[in-house]
PDB file of C-alpha atoms in Angstrom:
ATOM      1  CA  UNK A   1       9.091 -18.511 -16.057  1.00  0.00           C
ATOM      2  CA  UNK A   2       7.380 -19.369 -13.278  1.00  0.00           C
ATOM      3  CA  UNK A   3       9.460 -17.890 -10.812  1.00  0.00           C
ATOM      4  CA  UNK A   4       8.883 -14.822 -12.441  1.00  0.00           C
ATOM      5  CA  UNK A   5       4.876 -14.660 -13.032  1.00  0.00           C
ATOM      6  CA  UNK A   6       5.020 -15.371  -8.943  1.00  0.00           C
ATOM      7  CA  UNK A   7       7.338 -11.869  -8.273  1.00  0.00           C
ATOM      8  CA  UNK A   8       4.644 -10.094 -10.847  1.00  0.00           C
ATOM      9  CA  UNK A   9       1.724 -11.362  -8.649  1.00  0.00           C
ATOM     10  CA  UNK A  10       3.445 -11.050  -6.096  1.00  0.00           C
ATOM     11  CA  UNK A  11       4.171  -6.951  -6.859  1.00  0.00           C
ATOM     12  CA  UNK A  12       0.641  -6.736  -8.250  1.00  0.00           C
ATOM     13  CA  UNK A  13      -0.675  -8.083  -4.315  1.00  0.00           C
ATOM     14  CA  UNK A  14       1.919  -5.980  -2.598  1.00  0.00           C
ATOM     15  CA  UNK A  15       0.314  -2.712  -4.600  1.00  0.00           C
ATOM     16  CA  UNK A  16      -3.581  -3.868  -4.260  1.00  0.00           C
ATOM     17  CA  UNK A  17      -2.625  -4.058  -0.472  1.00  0.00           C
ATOM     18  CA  UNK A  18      -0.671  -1.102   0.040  1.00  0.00           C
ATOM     19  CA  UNK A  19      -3.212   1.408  -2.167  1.00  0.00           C
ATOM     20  CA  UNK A  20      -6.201  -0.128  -0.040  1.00  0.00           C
ATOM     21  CA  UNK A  21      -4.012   0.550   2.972  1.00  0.00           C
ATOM     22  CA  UNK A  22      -3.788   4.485   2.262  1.00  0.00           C
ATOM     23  CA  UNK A  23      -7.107   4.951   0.720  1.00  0.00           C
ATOM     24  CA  UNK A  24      -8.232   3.359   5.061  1.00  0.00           C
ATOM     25  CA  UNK A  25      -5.869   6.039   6.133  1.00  0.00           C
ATOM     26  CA  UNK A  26      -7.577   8.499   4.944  1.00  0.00           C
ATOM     27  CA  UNK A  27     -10.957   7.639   5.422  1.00  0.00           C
ATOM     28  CA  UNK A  28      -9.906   7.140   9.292  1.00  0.00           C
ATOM     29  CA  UNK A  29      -8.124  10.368   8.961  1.00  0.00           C
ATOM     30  CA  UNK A  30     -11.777  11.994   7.345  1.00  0.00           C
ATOM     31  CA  UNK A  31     -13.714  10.815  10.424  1.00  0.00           C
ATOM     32  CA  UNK A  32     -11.474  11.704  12.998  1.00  0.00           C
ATOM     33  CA  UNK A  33     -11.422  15.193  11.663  1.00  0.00           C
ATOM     34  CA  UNK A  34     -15.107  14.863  11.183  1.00  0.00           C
ATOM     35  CA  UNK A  35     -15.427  13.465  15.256  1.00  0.00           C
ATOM     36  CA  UNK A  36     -13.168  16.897  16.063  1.00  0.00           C
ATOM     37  CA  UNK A  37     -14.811  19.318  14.180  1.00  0.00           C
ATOM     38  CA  UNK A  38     -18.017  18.400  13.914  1.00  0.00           C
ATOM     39  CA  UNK A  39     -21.154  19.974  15.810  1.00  0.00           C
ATOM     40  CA  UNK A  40     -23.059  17.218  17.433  1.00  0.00           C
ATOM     41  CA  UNK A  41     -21.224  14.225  15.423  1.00  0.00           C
ATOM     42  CA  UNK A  42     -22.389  10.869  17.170  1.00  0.00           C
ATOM     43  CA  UNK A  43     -20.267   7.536  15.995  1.00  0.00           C
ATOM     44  CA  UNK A  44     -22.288   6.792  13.666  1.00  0.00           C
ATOM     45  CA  UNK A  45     -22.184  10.228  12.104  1.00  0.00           C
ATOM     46  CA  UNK A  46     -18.210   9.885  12.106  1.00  0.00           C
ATOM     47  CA  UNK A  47     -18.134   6.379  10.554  1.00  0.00           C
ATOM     48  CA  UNK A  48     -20.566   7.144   7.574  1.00  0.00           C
ATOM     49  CA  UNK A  49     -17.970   9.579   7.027  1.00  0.00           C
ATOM     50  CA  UNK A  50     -15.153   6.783   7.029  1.00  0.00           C
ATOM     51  CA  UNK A  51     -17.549   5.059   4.454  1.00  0.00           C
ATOM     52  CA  UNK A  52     -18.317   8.039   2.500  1.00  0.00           C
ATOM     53  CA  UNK A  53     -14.864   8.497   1.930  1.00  0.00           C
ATOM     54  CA  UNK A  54     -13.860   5.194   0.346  1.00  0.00           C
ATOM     55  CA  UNK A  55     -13.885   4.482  -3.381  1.00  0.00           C
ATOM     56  CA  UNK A  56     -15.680   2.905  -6.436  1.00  0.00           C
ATOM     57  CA  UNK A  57     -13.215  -0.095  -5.312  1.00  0.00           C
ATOM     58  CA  UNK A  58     -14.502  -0.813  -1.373  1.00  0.00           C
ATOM     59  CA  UNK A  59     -17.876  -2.211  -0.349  1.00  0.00           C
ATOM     60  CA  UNK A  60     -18.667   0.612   2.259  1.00  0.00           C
ATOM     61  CA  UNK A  61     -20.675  -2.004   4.564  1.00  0.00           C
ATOM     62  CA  UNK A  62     -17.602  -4.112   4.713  1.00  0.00           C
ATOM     63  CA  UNK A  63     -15.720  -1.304   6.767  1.00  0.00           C
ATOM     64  CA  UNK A  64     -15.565  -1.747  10.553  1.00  0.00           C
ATOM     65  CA  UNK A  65     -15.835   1.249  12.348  1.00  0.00           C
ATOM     66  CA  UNK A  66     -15.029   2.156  16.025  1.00  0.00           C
ATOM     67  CA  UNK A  67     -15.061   5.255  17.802  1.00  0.00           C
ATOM     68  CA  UNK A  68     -12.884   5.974  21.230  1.00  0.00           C
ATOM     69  CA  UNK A  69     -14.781   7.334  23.208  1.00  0.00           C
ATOM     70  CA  UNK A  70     -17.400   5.505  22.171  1.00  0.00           C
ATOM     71  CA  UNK A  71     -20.058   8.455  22.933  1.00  0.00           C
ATOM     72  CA  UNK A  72     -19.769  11.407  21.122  1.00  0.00           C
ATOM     73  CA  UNK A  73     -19.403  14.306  20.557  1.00  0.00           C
ATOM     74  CA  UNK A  74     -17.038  14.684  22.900  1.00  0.00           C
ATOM     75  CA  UNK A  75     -15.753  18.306  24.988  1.00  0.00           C
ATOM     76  CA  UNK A  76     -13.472  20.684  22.971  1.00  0.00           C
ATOM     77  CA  UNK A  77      -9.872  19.719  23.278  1.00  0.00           C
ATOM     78  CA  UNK A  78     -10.400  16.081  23.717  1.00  0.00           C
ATOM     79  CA  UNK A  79      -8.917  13.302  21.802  1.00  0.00           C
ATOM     80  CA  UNK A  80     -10.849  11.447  19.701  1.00  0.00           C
ATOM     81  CA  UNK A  81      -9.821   7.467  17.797  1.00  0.00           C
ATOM     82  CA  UNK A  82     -11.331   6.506  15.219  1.00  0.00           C
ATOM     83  CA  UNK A  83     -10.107   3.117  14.159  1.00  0.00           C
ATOM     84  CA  UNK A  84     -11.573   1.356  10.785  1.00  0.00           C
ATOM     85  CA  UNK A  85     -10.569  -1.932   9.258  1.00  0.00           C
ATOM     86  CA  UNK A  86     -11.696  -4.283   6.062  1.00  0.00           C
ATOM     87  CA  UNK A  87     -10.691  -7.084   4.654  1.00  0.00           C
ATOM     88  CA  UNK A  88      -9.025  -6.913   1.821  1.00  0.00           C
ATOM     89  CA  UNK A  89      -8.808 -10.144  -1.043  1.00  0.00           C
ATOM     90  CA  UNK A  90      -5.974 -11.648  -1.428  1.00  0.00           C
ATOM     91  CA  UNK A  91      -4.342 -12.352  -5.024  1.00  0.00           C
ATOM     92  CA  UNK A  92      -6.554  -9.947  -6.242  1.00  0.00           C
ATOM     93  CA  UNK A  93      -5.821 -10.858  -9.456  1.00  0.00           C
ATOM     94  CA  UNK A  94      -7.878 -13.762 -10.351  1.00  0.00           C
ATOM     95  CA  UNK A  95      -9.374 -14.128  -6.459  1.00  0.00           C
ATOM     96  CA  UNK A  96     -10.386 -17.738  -7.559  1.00  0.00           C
ATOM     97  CA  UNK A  97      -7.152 -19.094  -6.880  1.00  0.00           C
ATOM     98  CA  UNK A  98      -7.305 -18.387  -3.253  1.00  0.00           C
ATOM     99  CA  UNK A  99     -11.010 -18.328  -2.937  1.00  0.00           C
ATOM    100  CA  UNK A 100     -12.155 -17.063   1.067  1.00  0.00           C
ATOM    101  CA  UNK A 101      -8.672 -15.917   1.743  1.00  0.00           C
ATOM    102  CA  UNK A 102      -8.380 -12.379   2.862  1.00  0.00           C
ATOM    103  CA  UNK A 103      -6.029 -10.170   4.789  1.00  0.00           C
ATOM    104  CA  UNK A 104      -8.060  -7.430   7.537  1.00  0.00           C
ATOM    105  CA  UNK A 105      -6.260  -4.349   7.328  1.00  0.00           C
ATOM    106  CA  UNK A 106      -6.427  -2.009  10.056  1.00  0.00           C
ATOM    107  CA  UNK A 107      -5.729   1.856  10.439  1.00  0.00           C
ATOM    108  CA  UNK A 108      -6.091   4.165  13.292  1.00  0.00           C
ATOM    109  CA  UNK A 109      -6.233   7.926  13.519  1.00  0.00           C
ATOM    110  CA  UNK A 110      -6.035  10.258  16.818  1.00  0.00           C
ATOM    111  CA  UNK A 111      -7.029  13.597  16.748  1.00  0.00           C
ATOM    112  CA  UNK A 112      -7.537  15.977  19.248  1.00  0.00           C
TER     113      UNK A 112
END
């Protein structure tokens, strides 16, 4: 019995990690394309977009946000990098077990 309530935390971590992991692919995804396309976007501009673009689930001023170049708006036709990370809790399902234990996830999208 106990061997198996550790595989079901286990899978229930593994899927609170990996859905946090896509929903910070697309919110680097949403500023980078906001950094490209936007008139006059400075970094700031392009990470409240990052944060906008989280759900109910994420603090928004947990995310870390970097922009590369770091001044923007940048030329037409130049790359842009827009790298966020937060930390996510680990055995989300009753955090008090671990308590303070947390695994920083990081993404990173280039557009040009």
């Amino acid at each position: 019995m106990p061997v198996f309530f550790l595989m079901v935390a286990g899978t229930i971590q593994f899927g609170h990690i990996y859905t946090s992991l896509i929903v910070l692919r697309s919110a680097s995804a949403v500023a980078a394309r906001a950094a490209v396309l936007g008139t006059n976007q400075n970094a700031t501009q392009v990470c409240n977009a990052a944060r906008g673009a989280l759900n109910s689930q994420f603090d928004p001023s947990l995310l870390e946000c970097t922009t590369s170049p770091v001044s923007l708006p940048v030329a037409s036709g130049t790359q842009v990098t827009v790298t966020v990370a937060y930390p996510v809790p680990l055995f989300s399902v009753g955090s008090s077990v671990i308590p303070g234990s947390v695994w920083r996830l990081t993404t990173e999208t280039t557009m040009q």
